[in-house]
Amino acid sequence: MSQTITYREAVREAIRKAMHDDERVFLMGEDVGHYGGCFAVSMGLLDEFGPERILDTPLSESGFTGAGIGAAMNGMRPIVEIMTVNFSLLALDQIMNNAASMLHMSGGQFNVPLVIRMATGGGKQLGAQHSHSLEGWFAHIPGIKILTPATVQDAYDMVLLALADPDPVLVFENPLLYNAKGELDTATAPLPIGRGKTMREGRDVTILSYGISVFKALEAAETLSREGIDAEVIDLRSLRPLDDAAIMESVRKTHRILIVDEGWKSGSISAEIMARINEQAFFELDAPMGRVCSAEVPFPYARHLEQSAMPQPEKIVASVHQMMEES
Amino acid sequence: MSQTITYREAVREAIRKAMHDDERVFLMGEDVGHYGGCFAVSMGLLDEFGPERILDTPLSESGFTGAGIGAAMNGMRPIVEIMTVNFSLLALDQIMNNAASMLHMSGGQFNVPLVIRMATGGGKQLGAQHSHSLEGWFAHIPGIKILTPATVQDAYDMVLLALADPDPVLVFENPLLYNAKGELDTATAPLPIGRGKTMREGRDVTILSYGISVFKALEAAETLSREGIDAEVIDLRSLRPLDDAAIMESVRKTHRILIVDEGWKSGSISAEIMARINEQAFFELDAPMGRVCSAEVPFPYARHLEQSAMPQPEKIVASVHQMMEES
Amino acid sequence: MASDWAQEREWYRQMVLIRRFEEKCVELYSYEKIRGFLHLYIGQEAVAVGVMNALAAEDGVLASYREHGHALARGVSAKSIMAEMYGKLEGCSRGRGGSMHLFDASSRFYGGSAIVAGGLPLAVGMALADKMMKRNRVTVAFFGDGAVAEGEFHESLNLAALWQLPILFVCENNLYAMGTALRYTESETNLASKAAAYRLSAHQVDGMDIIGVAKAATEAVAAIRAGNGPVFLECLTYRFRAHSMFDAELYREKSEVETWKHKDPLLVLQKRLEESGQWEKIGADGIEKEVAAIIAEAVEFAENGTLEPLEDLEKFVYSPEVSA
Amino acid sequence: MASDWAQEREWYRQMVLIRRFEEKCVELYSYEKIRGFLHLYIGQEAVAVGVMNALAAEDGVLASYREHGHALARGVSAKSIMAEMYGKLEGCSRGRGGSMHLFDASSRFYGGSAIVAGGLPLAVGMALADKMMKRNRVTVAFFGDGAVAEGEFHESLNLAALWQLPILFVCENNLYAMGTALRYTESETNLASKAAAYRLSAHQVDGMDIIGVAKAATEAVAAIRAGNGPVFLECLTYRFRAHSMFDAELYREKSEVETWKHKDPLLVLQKRLEESGQWEKIGADGIEKEVAAIIAEAVEFAENGTLEPLEDLEKFVYSPEVSA
Ligand SMILES: Cc1ncc(C[n+]2csc(CCOP(=O)(O)OP(=O)(O)O)c2C)c(N)n1
Ligand SMILES: Cc1ncc(C[n+]2csc(CCOP(=O)(O)OP(=O)(O)O)c2C)c(N)n1
Ligand SMILES: [Mg+2]
Ligand SMILES: [Mg+2]
């Protein structure tokens, strides 16, 4: 069964399917119900499932995220929606000290089958308190998994993969993708958590990326191909665990690596990927690895400033050029 | 003027000096007053300065950290003490969304001359909610600075450097160091923020570290020197900004780099340092860089497990051995 | 009160300024001159204007992301606010903040905060600083009914009451937090009585009636300045427009909005003035003209503004180096 | 009540068990058999024992880092708790949790939480799950007076009251949060009346008198099970020992501690039983012996326990792979 739908619809359909299939699944968060969902993802679900399973919460990120953990420990399969990643800072105590630690700290007794979805990323001119990309930063935390759907297929699959996982999974959706259309195949088994996906084969350089940056990488690859540079583009899909095998395989193939991520540069997931390649495939490298991240600034409102703070296809192309010169 | 005192006393003396010199300075946090300070750092200060300047706060990390930001914006020079880094997660909204963003977001109008001190690190068998090392993770955030005093001298200097800085500075103290004794020289100007310090010169390999790990690195260097391997040990001192110049200089000298930090490995500050060396001095490397970090687990209580989860001199030595073989 | 019509003319003028300014913003948003989120204050004008009226120049003000009205009432110029929303360097935050992050040091306007309740701890700290330094200043924090559920609200109220800080909490209860009605977010929907549990002085006032708001705020500020500790003022109000520009308003009935429009703060003040025979003196037409000129000037200023150079993107991540 | 001396014997026995168990812990701490933080419950035993008495096996319990008493009263074996504090694999958390993180799935004991107030949102979620699944279960959360200032307390109480969840909040008000007296942390020091502001049923009870605690808890649990929503029980109590093993107790007078020792829950129950002529029947000596044997057995069990192999350090960071 294949159909063309939007990324938003894909997330919604996955939630619907899960709620139909499993009475333990419910959705909880700010404005998921009566408002219709901050980005309209959950539009219509309140009517379909009722207020017992589509819970509008008060503004209390720590409280309802923690409630999600407790409900998960007590037999439910909650989906907690945090509107925007900057607000998730209010829930970090619950995420790190409880969700991520519970199973290990209890000696294996209490797992936390919780899904936390949130919006991430800049580009909407929302300023310094609504625009950051912290998914790579969250990937530092052992005990949780981090998924970053880029495609319509993954927007759907990842909700279900996350729900099927016995441990806490954070899914980061980029609102700029919600209107993107794509093919959804619900018949084939999804690519598991922890597996990257090659979006474009290439021989000269590998561009590793995830989320919305994948499309910028693909755009850059097109430009590069017109210049005769054949770039491979890999969608990492999951930031914790990372698909080391796929990464190293591509390093051994192209010997040049550029990583693109929308997080701030210092301490980015790009740095971690560089560290791993250094550790696992150092002698395969023909040139220093490169990264295109966001400028290390609280994101500004003005469009020209914000756009210049973010990774762009032109910067990716320029970084590849530089790398080709260096090797 | 030079004297031998403990790290704890050094922090206390710096606070005392600042409070005597500047009426805008005050200390605020849980149990800093009547209890005498969680780790006895502020013992006696309540008697000396009174409850108006040594403020015992309720348990409300977000509230009093935010209050520190507001007080700083309104002319004060607050020192906010957060007992332990795991609790700082409760204050992360204030730290990232307000303290770190305020100056940029307000177009340069409101700076935040705030100092936040907290205890970090494992090794005290306090389990998964009291033992982590998140300073490297905090270093991801633009707008704040991250200091990690290892020595008695820095324990003193860094409180004063942080207070003299116009922007928010987080100082991470390792409680296992509080009883350590060392020389304090209050006459010489301190090494500025952002400058690392070479603790041991060496030619064969560079060990980069900070905080308590510096001493583990020095211990490892002694062992290595008995084997004829001459290790250079650098105390990074500041994780944001990092002293890129000192790091690259040492890379150009030894061509082999090991980084030791007590944070979890994935997304560690070690990864960032590797990324920068890759970017700035790739062709100087004779071997893949190595890192010794903490195991990616919520820290366990049992001593043998906890110790095995943390960097140890033996692991540093073993990593250097491996590196020497690889090159 | 009734004798002082100059005062009331000024209130009316400020409320009209806010109303027309925001109406203009909607227009400019549709032309894509303004981007990002745009939260309109229309319907709630009496709160900001009434409260600001009670303040002195040295007092400090913090507000939320719905703060055009507060900024204007506090005296931040329409020009610099409009330029801000255009993303221009001449904006009150250099174009970096936009609608949600208006800042202005000269009028001690401390933002413009887009984390709900996130500004409250800051307000506590500002008041703490004033108390420590024995300055006779008041800090005012504006926030919505939605903020009351947040932990930061709780911690802030406790600290303020515990330390008896000179702070005025103004809760603008417009019945909804985005699309979630108060009854779905608070077990106790009387927010003033909830606040009173912190042992601070807490009052409820009709937020559509500027005379009542101004009176309550004046009394509150006087009590605070006299050293009696913090005050909580719940203003019962309503936003006439959608939460932001992306809101289908599925969560409330049109009839509810219409009912509240009968309590439009402009109408309420007009009626009050008509009753006391002063409406004519106010010169509403003149005000409209005056305001139209201010707005036109603001738009022109914003249009002619410049963009911050890209090289300055990283400026003010940290304070500029000061030569020692 | 007075007729049921078997019940009271059991309460006395449990309180003695907790008391002696912890006294043993202090000894073992000085021998460095136990490490990390060790927070003693001595003085507060009537609360845990009295409340647990009201629960059924299927109810859920969450506590703080001062939870030996709660674990024992809930029926977690002294052996597995002692082994836990020894850091042994046979401990109730495999030796990974230590004193602050006791967990036991079989008695539905959900920890052992060392972030003050951090367990409260979890308790809300557990109760929410029960309500959703229409299970007739109660969740009990124990916490101290210090937790009340935290934002997570506020958010949790509001959610519980708003959603009318089957949850019993037991606040053990021992007057201090570490070394900070309640009057320095709360603008309203009557915590039950503070909680009542969330529109839930809130009561204060003498936490040194197990008969009163048990009665209040039984009534509360009955009300909760009947579907009347959450209850908040403030138990006025006192810890006789230091906050943890690192505490010079500078913040309170010795005389205050002595005064409270007159209200020792063991003494209070003894007196009550003496008054009703039942004290002799209880057989206090026999209880001491019984308890001594349990503790000796626990220590032996812990001593003989094994250490988790180092290879297992990363086990349970994630759930074991389940073959599909
Ligand atoms: C911590 C946080 N959570 C969620 C949001 C998203 N959000 C923005 S406004 C809003 C509703 C706030 O309602 P209220 O406090 O009543 O203010 P109003 O918008 O009615 O003026 C929400 C949920 C946010 N900005 N910050
Ligand atoms: C969020 C957080 N902040 C600080 C601490 C350090 N701390 C541990 S216990 C404690 C006092 C708690 O007091 P209370 O809630 O009254 O419980 P009691 O110890 O009296 O049983 C503090 C400050 C902590 N564990 N968690
Ligand atoms: Mg509202
Ligand atoms: Mg207490």
PDB file of C-alpha atoms in Angstrom, chain D residues 41-145:
ATOM      1  CA  TYR D  41      14.628   7.841  58.766  1.00  0.00           C
ATOM      2  CA  ILE D  42      14.933   7.459  62.510  1.00  0.00           C
ATOM      3  CA  GLY D  43      12.190   9.461  64.193  1.00  0.00           C
ATOM      4  CA  GLN D  44       9.842   9.348  61.219  1.00  0.00           C
ATOM      5  CA  GLU D  45       8.980   5.647  61.296  1.00  0.00           C
ATOM      6  CA  ALA D  46       5.330   6.141  62.138  1.00  0.00           C
ATOM      7  CA  VAL D  47       4.712   7.795  58.799  1.00  0.00           C
ATOM      8  CA  ALA D  48       5.908   5.034  56.504  1.00  0.00           C
ATOM      9  CA  VAL D  49       4.470   2.252  58.637  1.00  0.00           C
ATOM     10  CA  GLY D  50       1.172   4.025  59.200  1.00  0.00           C
ATOM     11  CA  VAL D  51       0.652   4.838  55.554  1.00  0.00           C
ATOM     12  CA  MET D  52       1.733   1.496  54.111  1.00  0.00           C
ATOM     13  CA  ASN D  53      -0.735  -0.123  56.441  1.00  0.00           C
ATOM     14  CA  ALA D  54      -3.515   1.448  54.401  1.00  0.00           C
ATOM     15  CA  LEU D  55      -2.337   0.056  51.074  1.00  0.00           C
ATOM     16  CA  ALA D  56      -3.130  -3.046  49.093  1.00  0.00           C
ATOM     17  CA  ALA D  57      -0.552  -5.157  47.332  1.00  0.00           C
ATOM     18  CA  GLU D  58      -1.441  -3.777  43.916  1.00  0.00           C
ATOM     19  CA  ASP D  59      -0.974  -0.163  44.940  1.00  0.00           C
ATOM     20  CA  GLY D  60       2.203   1.613  43.904  1.00  0.00           C
ATOM     21  CA  VAL D  61       4.694   3.401  46.144  1.00  0.00           C
ATOM     22  CA  LEU D  62       7.311   6.047  45.376  1.00  0.00           C
ATOM     23  CA  ALA D  63       9.644   7.582  47.903  1.00  0.00           C
ATOM     24  CA  SER D  64      12.693   9.812  48.186  1.00  0.00           C
ATOM     25  CA  TYR D  65      16.355   9.122  49.043  1.00  0.00           C
ATOM     26  CA  ARG D  66      15.363   8.761  52.723  1.00  0.00           C
ATOM     27  CA  GLU D  67      13.488   5.585  51.960  1.00  0.00           C
ATOM     28  CA  HIS D  68      14.819   2.626  53.937  1.00  0.00           C
ATOM     29  CA  GLY D  69      11.792   2.911  56.164  1.00  0.00           C
ATOM     30  CA  HIS D  70       9.359   3.023  53.287  1.00  0.00           C
ATOM     31  CA  ALA D  71      10.962   0.051  51.596  1.00  0.00           C
ATOM     32  CA  LEU D  72      10.920  -2.027  54.769  1.00  0.00           C
ATOM     33  CA  ALA D  73       7.374  -1.043  55.634  1.00  0.00           C
ATOM     34  CA  ARG D  74       6.290  -1.881  52.111  1.00  0.00           C
ATOM     35  CA  GLY D  75       7.730  -5.341  52.532  1.00  0.00           C
ATOM     36  CA  VAL D  76      10.958  -5.119  50.598  1.00  0.00           C
ATOM     37  CA  SER D  77      13.168  -7.624  52.396  1.00  0.00           C
ATOM     38  CA  ALA D  78      15.803  -6.375  54.803  1.00  0.00           C
ATOM     39  CA  LYS D  79      18.199  -8.758  53.092  1.00  0.00           C
ATOM     40  CA  SER D  80      17.840  -7.240  49.686  1.00  0.00           C
ATOM     41  CA  ILE D  81      18.001  -3.709  51.068  1.00  0.00           C
ATOM     42  CA  MET D  82      21.132  -4.437  53.040  1.00  0.00           C
ATOM     43  CA  ALA D  83      22.746  -6.173  50.094  1.00  0.00           C
ATOM     44  CA  GLU D  84      21.877  -3.119  48.026  1.00  0.00           C
ATOM     45  CA  MET D  85      23.707  -0.851  50.419  1.00  0.00           C
ATOM     46  CA  TYR D  86      26.652  -3.197  50.266  1.00  0.00           C
ATOM     47  CA  GLY D  87      26.615  -2.709  46.521  1.00  0.00           C
ATOM     48  CA  LYS D  88      25.957  -6.370  45.920  1.00  0.00           C
ATOM     49  CA  LEU D  89      24.250  -8.027  42.978  1.00  0.00           C
ATOM     50  CA  GLU D  90      21.701  -9.550  45.348  1.00  0.00           C
ATOM     51  CA  GLY D  91      20.563  -6.081  46.342  1.00  0.00           C
ATOM     52  CA  CYS D  92      17.102  -4.925  45.379  1.00  0.00           C
ATOM     53  CA  SER D  93      18.647  -2.764  42.630  1.00  0.00           C
ATOM     54  CA  ARG D  94      21.580  -5.096  41.843  1.00  0.00           C
ATOM     55  CA  GLY D  95      23.832  -2.865  43.957  1.00  0.00           C
ATOM     56  CA  ARG D  96      23.518  -0.090  41.444  1.00  0.00           C
ATOM     57  CA  GLY D  97      21.268   2.145  43.465  1.00  0.00           C
ATOM     58  CA  GLY D  98      22.559   2.094  47.012  1.00  0.00           C
ATOM     59  CA  SER D  99      20.718   3.716  49.862  1.00  0.00           C
ATOM     60  CA  MET D 100      19.101   6.380  47.703  1.00  0.00           C
ATOM     61  CA  HIS D 101      17.763   4.139  44.966  1.00  0.00           C
ATOM     62  CA  LEU D 102      15.920   1.144  46.349  1.00  0.00           C
ATOM     63  CA  PHE D 103      13.584  -0.434  43.823  1.00  0.00           C
ATOM     64  CA  ASP D 104      11.476  -3.536  44.032  1.00  0.00           C
ATOM     65  CA  ALA D 105       9.079  -4.546  41.325  1.00  0.00           C
ATOM     66  CA  SER D 106       7.530  -7.384  43.315  1.00  0.00           C
ATOM     67  CA  SER D 107       6.227  -5.064  46.008  1.00  0.00           C
ATOM     68  CA  ARG D 108       5.550  -2.298  43.497  1.00  0.00           C
ATOM     69  CA  PHE D 109       8.130  -0.093  45.146  1.00  0.00           C
ATOM     70  CA  TYR D 110       9.172   2.407  42.487  1.00  0.00           C
ATOM     71  CA  GLY D 111      12.158   3.966  44.249  1.00  0.00           C
ATOM     72  CA  GLY D 112      14.226   5.585  45.679  1.00  0.00           C
ATOM     73  CA  SER D 113      14.491   8.991  43.963  1.00  0.00           C
ATOM     74  CA  ALA D 114      17.296  11.418  44.771  1.00  0.00           C
ATOM     75  CA  ILE D 115      16.057  14.462  42.927  1.00  0.00           C
ATOM     76  CA  VAL D 116      13.908  16.284  45.426  1.00  0.00           C
ATOM     77  CA  ALA D 117      10.321  16.309  44.081  1.00  0.00           C
ATOM     78  CA  GLY D 118      11.490  14.451  40.979  1.00  0.00           C
ATOM     79  CA  GLY D 119       9.373  11.416  41.782  1.00  0.00           C
ATOM     80  CA  LEU D 120       6.133  13.363  41.974  1.00  0.00           C
ATOM     81  CA  PRO D 121       5.465  13.635  38.239  1.00  0.00           C
ATOM     82  CA  LEU D 122       6.110   9.893  37.985  1.00  0.00           C
ATOM     83  CA  ALA D 123       3.529   9.254  40.663  1.00  0.00           C
ATOM     84  CA  VAL D 124       1.058  11.365  38.706  1.00  0.00           C
ATOM     85  CA  GLY D 125       1.733   9.266  35.641  1.00  0.00           C
ATOM     86  CA  MET D 126       1.330   6.011  37.498  1.00  0.00           C
ATOM     87  CA  ALA D 127      -2.004   7.158  38.850  1.00  0.00           C
ATOM     88  CA  LEU D 128      -3.012   8.384  35.419  1.00  0.00           C
ATOM     89  CA  ALA D 129      -2.291   4.955  33.966  1.00  0.00           C
ATOM     90  CA  ASP D 130      -4.421   3.325  36.635  1.00  0.00           C
ATOM     91  CA  LYS D 131      -7.250   5.700  36.012  1.00  0.00           C
ATOM     92  CA  MET D 132      -7.058   5.205  32.259  1.00  0.00           C
ATOM     93  CA  MET D 133      -7.027   1.457  32.630  1.00  0.00           C
ATOM     94  CA  LYS D 134      -9.820   1.616  35.206  1.00  0.00           C
ATOM     95  CA  ARG D 135      -7.762  -0.331  37.710  1.00  0.00           C
ATOM     96  CA  ASN D 136      -8.806   0.360  41.248  1.00  0.00           C
ATOM     97  CA  ARG D 137      -5.332   1.174  42.472  1.00  0.00           C
ATOM     98  CA  VAL D 138      -3.784   3.950  44.495  1.00  0.00           C
ATOM     99  CA  THR D 139      -0.346   5.449  44.025  1.00  0.00           C
ATOM    100  CA  VAL D 140       1.399   6.882  47.074  1.00  0.00           C
ATOM    101  CA  ALA D 141       4.221   9.389  46.844  1.00  0.00           C
ATOM    102  CA  PHE D 142       6.334  10.248  49.882  1.00  0.00           C
ATOM    103  CA  PHE D 143       8.405  13.427  49.968  1.00  0.00           C
ATOM    104  CA  GLY D 144       9.708  16.014  52.391  1.00  0.00           C
ATOM    105  CA  ASP D 145       8.802  19.560  53.276  1.00  0.00           C
TER     106      ASP D 145
END
